[in-house]
């Protein structure tokens, strides 16, 4: 009897507590826009979780999409995904259930889309095979397949000295105007990857058109998807451009495809996140970058790589803009720490007329030892030793201060320098596979 009374007491108490907790309505409650500072929108009267989408109805009844990026008390902070013309105070804000999802499908091949998946090429909307979360799904690191196979990128300097493996994440470190976009275009056309996904984040609108028409061309576009969010897009749209490109690459990887993801640039992604974080009040840390920027970088790049055993792969190349050619830039330094290697393009080499302007002494592939044989490793090390010997003594050689016969290694480096430079140089229309690259490497050092 006492047990029954006690159980009844607990039941009544639980009902009382449940009734006192505010219940979440099935239909989202509309709020109103109360304040706008910069690109940050302040909303009251509604609720929505971080990362969810909202619709804002402007004065002319156009719909402006925005995403929840923060909150303070009963206020939500939103960032617009598109342009904000027509917004006014007290505009109606309506949360959208289900979070931010994007359509993906094989019909995207050959298309140029913006950060929300809308066509930029004047053609109809692609027919999607399904929807996936924009933020992707985390893969257990122990479930990923190991990187064991090399990926041909058509560039003999990379294939021979900095071999990229299927599923590797590489940074292309470069200042402005040293040929990174042309190099990406060559890789897109000549790679053995089945699918190429290109994310042009924060670039000039003219460069987007040039990259699609001149660097990719008809041949490159047949197996490529281009996501373009130019510099004049809102920061959240630029952020979504990088996330959408990664989601598309994940879609093809999950279907067993060998995917190459090219993102230009990781720095513009970081700058977009910086704009968002500063707008909602996050304090800056290193060179004006808030801490959330350096948390977002690994979250993005870790989505690339190999899938589960027997599945597809995403080999990713991210360009990283070294502002003022400063390799100690915080974004450059952070990217080096989270990527599986980096290829540095030198302005000095570019100004000398050698393209691609790869600085082999400053570049490294951390998985090369796992994807090539010992003979190629030996040849690559020999190449770098000869090249480095010449570079260390180049001033003495150029002014005539070095006398032949003084040092056998320097003599050999001077003799082989033309062969080394010929190996590192490559025309835009030239394509070198893995075997051709290895033969050229042997000839350069033998």
CSV table of C-alpha atoms in Angstrom, one decimal:
chain,number,residue,atom,x,y,z
A,1,UNK,CA,0.0,0.0,0.0
A,2,UNK,CA,2.8,2.4,0.9
A,3,UNK,CA,4.6,1.5,-2.3
A,4,UNK,CA,1.5,2.3,-4.4
A,5,UNK,CA,1.1,5.7,-2.6
A,6,UNK,CA,4.8,6.5,-3.1
A,7,UNK,CA,4.6,5.6,-6.8
A,8,UNK,CA,1.4,7.7,-7.2
A,9,UNK,CA,3.2,10.7,-5.5
A,10,UNK,CA,6.1,10.4,-7.9
A,11,UNK,CA,3.8,10.2,-10.9
A,12,UNK,CA,1.8,13.3,-9.8
A,13,UNK,CA,5.1,15.2,-9.2
A,14,UNK,CA,6.4,14.3,-12.6
A,15,UNK,CA,3.3,15.6,-14.3
A,16,UNK,CA,3.4,18.8,-12.4
A,17,UNK,CA,7.1,19.4,-13.4
A,18,UNK,CA,6.3,18.5,-17.1
A,19,UNK,CA,3.4,21.0,-17.1
A,20,UNK,CA,5.7,23.7,-15.8
A,21,UNK,CA,8.2,23.3,-18.7
A,22,UNK,CA,7.4,25.4,-21.8
A,23,UNK,CA,6.3,23.2,-24.6
A,24,UNK,CA,7.9,23.7,-28.1
A,25,UNK,CA,5.2,24.5,-30.6
A,26,UNK,CA,4.9,22.1,-33.6
A,27,UNK,CA,4.7,25.1,-36.0
A,28,UNK,CA,7.7,27.5,-35.9
A,29,UNK,CA,6.8,30.9,-34.3
A,30,UNK,CA,7.4,33.9,-36.5
A,31,UNK,CA,9.7,36.7,-35.0
A,32,UNK,CA,10.6,40.1,-36.2
A,33,UNK,CA,13.8,41.8,-37.3
A,34,UNK,CA,14.7,44.4,-34.7
A,35,UNK,CA,18.3,45.5,-35.6
A,36,UNK,CA,20.9,45.3,-38.3
A,37,UNK,CA,24.6,46.0,-37.6
A,38,UNK,CA,26.8,45.5,-40.6
A,39,UNK,CA,25.7,42.1,-42.0
A,40,UNK,CA,24.5,40.8,-38.6
A,41,UNK,CA,20.7,40.7,-38.2
A,42,UNK,CA,19.1,40.7,-34.7
A,43,UNK,CA,15.8,38.9,-34.3
A,44,UNK,CA,13.3,38.7,-31.4
A,45,UNK,CA,10.1,36.7,-30.8
A,46,UNK,CA,11.2,33.4,-32.2
A,47,UNK,CA,13.6,30.5,-31.5
A,48,UNK,CA,15.8,28.4,-33.7
A,49,UNK,CA,19.0,26.3,-33.2
A,50,UNK,CA,22.4,27.3,-34.4
A,51,UNK,CA,22.9,26.4,-38.1
A,52,UNK,CA,19.2,26.4,-39.0
A,53,UNK,CA,17.7,28.4,-41.8
A,54,UNK,CA,15.2,31.3,-41.5
A,55,UNK,CA,13.2,33.2,-44.1
A,56,UNK,CA,12.9,37.0,-43.8
A,57,UNK,CA,10.0,38.6,-45.7
A,58,UNK,CA,11.1,42.1,-47.0
A,59,UNK,CA,8.9,45.1,-47.6
A,60,UNK,CA,8.2,44.0,-51.2
A,61,UNK,CA,7.5,40.4,-50.0
A,62,UNK,CA,10.8,39.1,-51.5
A,63,UNK,CA,12.2,36.3,-49.4
A,64,UNK,CA,15.7,36.7,-47.9
A,65,UNK,CA,17.2,33.5,-46.6
A,66,UNK,CA,19.4,33.7,-43.5
A,67,UNK,CA,21.1,31.3,-41.1
A,68,UNK,CA,21.3,31.4,-37.3
A,69,UNK,CA,24.9,32.0,-36.3
A,70,UNK,CA,24.5,33.0,-32.6
A,71,UNK,CA,22.1,34.0,-29.8
A,72,UNK,CA,22.1,36.1,-26.7
A,73,UNK,CA,19.2,35.7,-24.2
A,74,UNK,CA,16.0,35.7,-26.2
A,75,UNK,CA,17.7,37.3,-29.3
A,76,UNK,CA,18.9,35.4,-32.3
A,77,UNK,CA,21.8,36.6,-34.6
A,78,UNK,CA,21.3,35.8,-38.2
A,79,UNK,CA,23.6,36.2,-41.3
A,80,UNK,CA,21.9,36.6,-44.7
A,81,UNK,CA,22.7,33.9,-47.3
A,82,UNK,CA,21.7,36.1,-50.2
A,83,UNK,CA,21.4,39.8,-50.8
A,84,UNK,CA,19.4,42.0,-48.4
A,85,UNK,CA,17.8,44.6,-50.5
A,86,UNK,CA,14.4,45.7,-49.2
A,87,UNK,CA,14.8,44.6,-45.6
A,88,UNK,CA,13.3,46.9,-43.0
A,89,UNK,CA,12.7,47.0,-39.3
A,90,UNK,CA,10.0,44.6,-38.0
A,91,UNK,CA,10.2,42.4,-41.1
A,92,UNK,CA,8.7,39.0,-40.4
A,93,UNK,CA,11.2,36.2,-39.7
A,94,UNK,CA,10.1,32.6,-40.0
A,95,UNK,CA,12.3,29.7,-39.0
A,96,UNK,CA,12.6,26.7,-41.4
A,97,UNK,CA,12.5,23.2,-39.9
A,98,UNK,CA,14.9,20.5,-41.0
A,99,UNK,CA,18.2,22.5,-41.0
A,100,UNK,CA,20.3,23.5,-44.1
A,101,UNK,CA,20.3,20.7,-46.7
A,102,UNK,CA,21.5,20.8,-50.3
A,103,UNK,CA,20.5,18.8,-53.4
A,104,UNK,CA,23.2,16.5,-55.0
A,105,UNK,CA,23.2,14.3,-58.0
A,106,UNK,CA,25.1,13.2,-61.2
A,107,UNK,CA,23.2,15.8,-63.2
A,108,UNK,CA,25.5,18.4,-61.6
A,109,UNK,CA,28.4,17.3,-63.8
A,110,UNK,CA,29.2,20.0,-66.3
A,111,UNK,CA,27.4,22.6,-64.4
A,112,UNK,CA,28.3,25.9,-62.7
A,113,UNK,CA,26.3,26.7,-59.6
A,114,UNK,CA,26.4,29.2,-56.8
A,115,UNK,CA,26.7,28.5,-53.0
A,116,UNK,CA,23.0,27.7,-52.7
A,117,UNK,CA,23.0,25.3,-55.7
A,118,UNK,CA,21.3,27.7,-58.1
A,119,UNK,CA,22.6,27.6,-61.7
A,120,UNK,CA,24.9,30.3,-62.9
A,121,UNK,CA,25.3,29.0,-66.4
A,122,UNK,CA,21.8,29.9,-67.6
A,123,UNK,CA,20.6,26.3,-67.8
A,124,UNK,CA,17.7,24.7,-65.9
A,125,UNK,CA,18.1,23.5,-62.3
A,126,UNK,CA,19.8,20.1,-62.2
A,127,UNK,CA,17.7,17.1,-61.2
A,128,UNK,CA,18.9,15.9,-57.8
A,129,UNK,CA,19.3,12.3,-56.6
A,130,UNK,CA,18.7,13.4,-53.0
A,131,UNK,CA,19.6,15.9,-50.3
A,132,UNK,CA,22.5,15.9,-47.8
A,133,UNK,CA,23.3,18.1,-44.8
A,134,UNK,CA,25.5,21.0,-45.8
A,135,UNK,CA,27.7,20.3,-42.8
A,136,UNK,CA,28.3,16.7,-43.8
A,137,UNK,CA,28.7,13.6,-41.6
A,138,UNK,CA,31.8,12.8,-39.6
A,139,UNK,CA,33.6,9.6,-40.5
A,140,UNK,CA,35.3,7.5,-37.8
A,141,UNK,CA,39.0,7.9,-38.5
A,142,UNK,CA,39.6,4.2,-37.8
A,143,UNK,CA,37.0,3.4,-40.6
A,144,UNK,CA,38.9,5.3,-43.3
A,145,UNK,CA,40.8,3.4,-45.9
A,146,UNK,CA,44.6,3.9,-45.8
A,147,UNK,CA,46.3,6.0,-48.5
A,148,UNK,CA,48.2,3.5,-50.6
A,149,UNK,CA,47.7,4.6,-54.3
A,150,UNK,CA,49.3,7.6,-56.1
A,151,UNK,CA,47.0,10.0,-58.0
A,152,UNK,CA,48.2,11.3,-61.4
A,153,UNK,CA,47.8,15.1,-61.6
A,154,UNK,CA,49.5,15.5,-65.0
A,155,UNK,CA,52.3,17.8,-63.5
A,156,UNK,CA,55.7,16.0,-63.7
A,157,UNK,CA,57.2,18.1,-60.8
A,158,UNK,CA,54.4,17.0,-58.5
A,159,UNK,CA,54.1,13.4,-59.8
A,160,UNK,CA,57.9,12.9,-59.5
A,161,UNK,CA,59.0,14.9,-56.4
A,162,UNK,CA,55.7,15.5,-54.4
A,163,UNK,CA,53.6,12.6,-55.3
A,164,UNK,CA,50.0,13.0,-54.2
A,165,UNK,CA,48.1,9.9,-52.9
A,166,UNK,CA,44.4,9.2,-53.4
A,167,UNK,CA,42.7,10.6,-50.4
A,168,UNK,CA,45.4,13.1,-49.5
A,169,UNK,CA,44.7,16.7,-48.5
A,170,UNK,CA,47.3,19.2,-49.9
A,171,UNK,CA,47.7,22.9,-49.6
A,172,UNK,CA,48.9,25.0,-52.5
A,173,UNK,CA,50.6,28.0,-50.8
A,174,UNK,CA,50.9,31.0,-53.0
A,175,UNK,CA,50.9,34.8,-53.1
A,176,UNK,CA,48.8,36.7,-55.7
A,177,UNK,CA,49.6,36.4,-59.3
A,178,UNK,CA,52.1,33.5,-59.3
A,179,UNK,CA,50.0,31.0,-61.4
A,180,UNK,CA,48.0,29.0,-58.9
A,181,UNK,CA,44.8,29.2,-61.0
A,182,UNK,CA,46.5,28.1,-64.1
A,183,UNK,CA,48.1,25.2,-62.2
A,184,UNK,CA,44.7,24.2,-60.9
A,185,UNK,CA,43.3,24.3,-64.4
A,186,UNK,CA,46.1,22.0,-65.7
A,187,UNK,CA,45.5,19.6,-62.8
A,188,UNK,CA,41.8,19.5,-63.6
A,189,UNK,CA,42.3,18.7,-67.2
A,190,UNK,CA,45.1,16.1,-66.8
A,191,UNK,CA,44.2,14.2,-63.6
A,192,UNK,CA,43.1,10.6,-63.6
A,193,UNK,CA,40.3,11.3,-61.1
A,194,UNK,CA,36.9,10.3,-62.3
A,195,UNK,CA,35.1,13.4,-60.9
A,196,UNK,CA,36.5,16.9,-60.3
A,197,UNK,CA,34.7,19.3,-58.0
A,198,UNK,CA,35.9,22.9,-58.1
A,199,UNK,CA,35.0,25.4,-55.4
A,200,UNK,CA,35.8,29.1,-56.3
A,201,UNK,CA,35.4,30.9,-53.0
A,202,UNK,CA,35.7,34.6,-52.8
A,203,UNK,CA,37.4,35.1,-56.1
A,204,UNK,CA,36.8,38.0,-58.5
A,205,UNK,CA,33.9,37.5,-60.9
A,206,UNK,CA,36.1,37.8,-63.9
A,207,UNK,CA,38.4,35.0,-62.6
A,208,UNK,CA,35.4,32.7,-62.3
A,209,UNK,CA,34.6,33.2,-66.0
A,210,UNK,CA,38.2,32.8,-67.0
A,211,UNK,CA,38.7,29.7,-65.0
A,212,UNK,CA,35.6,28.0,-66.5
A,213,UNK,CA,36.3,29.0,-70.1
A,214,UNK,CA,40.1,29.0,-70.4
A,215,UNK,CA,41.5,26.9,-67.6
A,216,UNK,CA,38.9,24.1,-67.5
A,217,UNK,CA,37.6,24.3,-71.1
A,218,UNK,CA,35.0,21.9,-72.6
A,219,UNK,CA,37.2,18.8,-71.9
A,220,UNK,CA,37.6,19.7,-68.2
A,221,UNK,CA,33.9,20.6,-67.7
A,222,UNK,CA,32.6,17.2,-68.9
A,223,UNK,CA,33.5,15.6,-65.5
A,224,UNK,CA,33.5,18.6,-63.3
A,225,UNK,CA,31.2,20.5,-61.1
A,226,UNK,CA,32.0,24.2,-60.4
A,227,UNK,CA,30.7,26.0,-57.3
A,228,UNK,CA,31.3,29.7,-57.6
A,229,UNK,CA,30.7,32.3,-54.8
A,230,UNK,CA,32.5,35.5,-56.0
A,231,UNK,CA,33.9,38.2,-53.6
A,232,UNK,CA,30.8,40.3,-53.8
A,233,UNK,CA,28.6,37.5,-52.3
A,234,UNK,CA,27.7,37.8,-48.6
A,235,UNK,CA,30.2,36.1,-46.3
A,236,UNK,CA,27.7,33.3,-45.4
A,237,UNK,CA,27.2,32.5,-49.1
A,238,UNK,CA,31.0,32.2,-49.6
A,239,UNK,CA,31.1,29.9,-46.5
A,240,UNK,CA,28.3,27.8,-48.0
A,241,UNK,CA,30.2,27.6,-51.3
A,242,UNK,CA,33.1,25.8,-49.7
A,243,UNK,CA,30.7,23.5,-47.7
A,244,UNK,CA,28.6,22.8,-50.8
A,245,UNK,CA,31.6,21.8,-52.9
A,246,UNK,CA,32.7,19.5,-50.1
A,247,UNK,CA,29.2,18.0,-49.8
A,248,UNK,CA,29.1,17.3,-53.6
A,249,UNK,CA,32.5,15.6,-53.4
A,250,UNK,CA,31.2,13.5,-50.5
A,251,UNK,CA,28.2,12.4,-52.6
A,252,UNK,CA,30.4,11.1,-55.3
A,253,UNK,CA,32.8,9.5,-52.9
A,254,UNK,CA,30.0,7.6,-51.2
A,255,UNK,CA,29.2,6.1,-54.6
A,256,UNK,CA,32.7,4.7,-55.0
A,257,UNK,CA,34.1,7.5,-57.2
A,258,UNK,CA,37.7,8.7,-57.3
A,259,UNK,CA,37.1,12.5,-56.7
A,260,UNK,CA,39.5,15.4,-56.9
A,261,UNK,CA,38.3,18.4,-54.9
A,262,UNK,CA,40.0,21.7,-55.8
A,263,UNK,CA,39.2,24.7,-53.6
A,264,UNK,CA,40.4,28.2,-54.4
A,265,UNK,CA,40.8,29.4,-51.8
A,266,UNK,CA,40.9,28.3,-48.2
A,267,UNK,CA,42.0,31.8,-47.1
A,268,UNK,CA,38.8,33.3,-48.5
A,269,UNK,CA,36.8,30.7,-46.6
A,270,UNK,CA,38.7,31.8,-43.4
A,271,UNK,CA,38.0,35.5,-44.2
A,272,UNK,CA,34.3,34.8,-44.6
A,273,UNK,CA,34.2,33.1,-41.2
A,274,UNK,CA,36.1,36.0,-39.7
A,275,UNK,CA,33.5,38.5,-41.0
A,276,UNK,CA,30.7,36.4,-39.5
A,277,UNK,CA,32.4,35.9,-36.2
A,278,UNK,CA,33.3,39.6,-35.8
A,279,UNK,CA,29.8,40.7,-36.7
A,280,UNK,CA,28.3,38.7,-33.9
A,281,UNK,CA,30.8,40.0,-31.3
A,282,UNK,CA,33.5,37.3,-31.2
A,283,UNK,CA,36.8,39.0,-30.2
A,284,UNK,CA,39.8,38.8,-32.6
A,285,UNK,CA,42.8,36.8,-31.7
A,286,UNK,CA,45.6,36.4,-34.3
A,287,UNK,CA,45.9,39.1,-37.0
A,288,UNK,CA,42.2,39.9,-36.6
A,289,UNK,CA,41.1,36.3,-37.0
A,290,UNK,CA,38.8,35.1,-34.1
A,291,UNK,CA,39.4,31.6,-32.6
A,292,UNK,CA,36.4,30.1,-34.5
A,293,UNK,CA,38.2,30.5,-37.8
A,294,UNK,CA,40.9,28.1,-36.7
A,295,UNK,CA,38.3,25.7,-35.4
A,296,UNK,CA,36.4,25.8,-38.8
A,297,UNK,CA,39.5,25.0,-40.9
A,298,UNK,CA,40.0,21.4,-39.7
A,299,UNK,CA,36.2,20.8,-39.7
A,300,UNK,CA,36.2,21.5,-43.4
A,301,UNK,CA,39.4,19.7,-44.5
A,302,UNK,CA,38.7,16.6,-42.4
A,303,UNK,CA,35.6,15.9,-44.5
A,304,UNK,CA,37.9,15.2,-47.5
A,305,UNK,CA,40.0,12.0,-47.6
A,306,UNK,CA,39.3,8.4,-48.2
A,307,UNK,CA,36.0,6.8,-47.3
A,308,UNK,CA,35.5,3.4,-45.7
A,309,UNK,CA,37.4,0.4,-47.0
A,310,UNK,CA,36.3,-0.5,-50.5
A,311,UNK,CA,34.7,2.9,-51.1
A,312,UNK,CA,35.6,6.0,-53.0
A,313,UNK,CA,38.1,8.8,-52.2
A,314,UNK,CA,38.3,12.6,-52.1
A,315,UNK,CA,41.8,13.9,-52.9
A,316,UNK,CA,41.7,17.6,-52.0
A,317,UNK,CA,43.9,20.5,-53.1
A,318,UNK,CA,43.3,23.8,-51.2
A,319,UNK,CA,44.9,27.0,-52.3
A,320,UNK,CA,46.1,29.1,-49.4
A,321,UNK,CA,46.8,32.8,-50.1
A,322,UNK,CA,50.0,33.9,-48.4
A,323,UNK,CA,49.2,37.6,-47.9
A,324,UNK,CA,52.3,39.6,-48.8
A,325,UNK,CA,54.1,36.3,-49.6
A,326,UNK,CA,54.3,35.7,-45.9
A,327,UNK,CA,54.5,32.0,-45.2
A,328,UNK,CA,54.1,32.7,-41.4
A,329,UNK,CA,50.6,34.1,-42.1
A,330,UNK,CA,48.2,32.6,-39.4
A,331,UNK,CA,45.9,30.9,-42.0
A,332,UNK,CA,48.9,29.5,-43.9
A,333,UNK,CA,50.5,28.3,-40.7
A,334,UNK,CA,47.3,26.7,-39.5
A,335,UNK,CA,46.6,25.1,-42.9
A,336,UNK,CA,50.1,23.5,-42.8
A,337,UNK,CA,49.2,21.9,-39.5
A,338,UNK,CA,45.9,20.3,-40.6
A,339,UNK,CA,46.9,19.2,-44.2
A,340,UNK,CA,48.9,16.2,-45.4
A,341,UNK,CA,51.4,18.2,-47.3
A,342,UNK,CA,51.9,21.6,-49.0
A,343,UNK,CA,53.2,22.8,-52.4
A,344,UNK,CA,54.7,26.3,-52.3
A,345,UNK,CA,54.7,28.6,-55.3
A,346,UNK,CA,57.5,31.1,-55.3
A,347,UNK,CA,57.1,34.7,-56.7
A,348,UNK,CA,60.8,34.8,-57.4
A,349,UNK,CA,60.7,31.7,-59.5
A,350,UNK,CA,57.6,33.0,-61.3
A,351,UNK,CA,59.4,36.3,-62.1
A,352,UNK,CA,62.3,34.3,-63.5
A,353,UNK,CA,59.8,32.8,-66.1
A,354,UNK,CA,59.7,29.2,-64.9
A,355,UNK,CA,56.2,27.8,-64.6
A,356,UNK,CA,54.8,26.1,-62.6
A,357,UNK,CA,56.7,28.1,-60.0
A,358,UNK,CA,57.0,25.3,-57.5
A,359,UNK,CA,59.6,25.8,-54.8
A,360,UNK,CA,60.7,22.2,-54.3
A,361,UNK,CA,62.8,23.0,-51.3
A,362,UNK,CA,59.9,24.4,-49.3
A,363,UNK,CA,57.3,21.8,-50.5
A,364,UNK,CA,56.5,18.4,-49.1
A,365,UNK,CA,54.1,15.5,-49.5
A,366,UNK,CA,53.6,13.6,-46.2
A,367,UNK,CA,52.2,10.5,-47.8
A,368,UNK,CA,54.6,10.1,-50.8
A,369,UNK,CA,56.6,7.5,-48.9
A,370,UNK,CA,53.5,5.4,-48.7
A,371,UNK,CA,52.4,5.5,-52.4
A,372,UNK,CA,55.7,5.2,-54.4
A,373,UNK,CA,58.5,2.7,-54.5
A,374,UNK,CA,61.9,3.1,-52.9
A,375,UNK,CA,63.6,3.8,-56.2
A,376,UNK,CA,61.5,6.9,-56.7
A,377,UNK,CA,62.1,8.1,-53.2
A,378,UNK,CA,65.8,7.8,-53.8
A,379,UNK,CA,65.6,9.7,-57.1
A,380,UNK,CA,63.5,12.5,-55.5
A,381,UNK,CA,65.9,12.9,-52.6
A,382,UNK,CA,68.9,13.0,-55.0
A,383,UNK,CA,67.1,15.6,-57.1
A,384,UNK,CA,66.5,17.8,-54.1
A,385,UNK,CA,70.1,17.4,-52.9
A,386,UNK,CA,71.5,18.5,-56.3
A,387,UNK,CA,69.0,21.4,-56.6
A,388,UNK,CA,69.7,22.6,-53.0
A,389,UNK,CA,73.5,22.5,-53.5
A,390,UNK,CA,73.2,24.8,-56.6
A,391,UNK,CA,70.7,27.2,-54.8
A,392,UNK,CA,73.0,27.6,-51.8
A,393,UNK,CA,76.0,28.5,-54.0
A,394,UNK,CA,74.1,30.4,-56.7
A,395,UNK,CA,75.5,33.8,-55.7
A,396,UNK,CA,79.1,32.6,-55.9
A,397,UNK,CA,78.5,30.9,-59.3
A,398,UNK,CA,76.7,34.0,-60.8
A,399,UNK,CA,79.5,36.4,-59.9
A,400,UNK,CA,82.2,34.1,-61.0
A,401,UNK,CA,83.7,33.6,-57.5
A,402,UNK,CA,83.4,29.8,-57.7
A,403,UNK,CA,86.3,28.0,-59.4
A,404,UNK,CA,85.5,24.7,-61.1
A,405,UNK,CA,87.1,21.7,-59.3
A,406,UNK,CA,86.9,23.2,-55.9
A,407,UNK,CA,83.9,21.0,-54.8
A,408,UNK,CA,82.8,17.9,-56.7
A,409,UNK,CA,79.2,18.3,-55.5
A,410,UNK,CA,78.9,21.9,-56.7
A,411,UNK,CA,80.5,20.9,-60.1
A,412,UNK,CA,77.9,18.2,-60.5
A,413,UNK,CA,75.1,20.6,-59.5
A,414,UNK,CA,76.2,23.1,-62.1
A,415,UNK,CA,76.4,20.4,-64.8
A,416,UNK,CA,72.9,19.1,-64.0
A,417,UNK,CA,71.2,22.5,-63.5
A,418,UNK,CA,69.8,22.7,-67.0
A,419,UNK,CA,68.3,19.2,-66.7
A,420,UNK,CA,66.7,20.1,-63.3
A,421,UNK,CA,65.2,23.3,-64.6
A,422,UNK,CA,63.8,21.5,-67.7
A,423,UNK,CA,62.2,18.9,-65.4
A,424,UNK,CA,60.6,21.5,-63.2
A,425,UNK,CA,59.2,23.6,-66.1
A,426,UNK,CA,56.1,22.5,-68.0
A,427,UNK,CA,54.0,24.1,-70.7
A,428,UNK,CA,50.2,24.7,-70.2
A,429,UNK,CA,49.4,22.2,-73.0
A,430,UNK,CA,51.9,19.5,-71.8
A,431,UNK,CA,50.6,16.4,-69.9
A,432,UNK,CA,52.9,14.0,-68.0
A,433,UNK,CA,51.6,10.8,-66.5
A,434,UNK,CA,53.2,9.0,-63.5
A,435,UNK,CA,55.5,6.8,-65.7
A,436,UNK,CA,56.5,9.7,-67.9
A,437,UNK,CA,57.2,11.9,-64.9
A,438,UNK,CA,59.4,9.1,-63.4
A,439,UNK,CA,61.4,8.7,-66.6
A,440,UNK,CA,62.0,12.5,-66.8
A,441,UNK,CA,63.1,12.4,-63.1
A,442,UNK,CA,65.6,9.7,-63.9
A,443,UNK,CA,67.0,11.6,-66.8
A,444,UNK,CA,67.3,14.8,-64.7
A,445,UNK,CA,69.6,13.2,-62.1
A,446,UNK,CA,71.4,10.6,-64.0
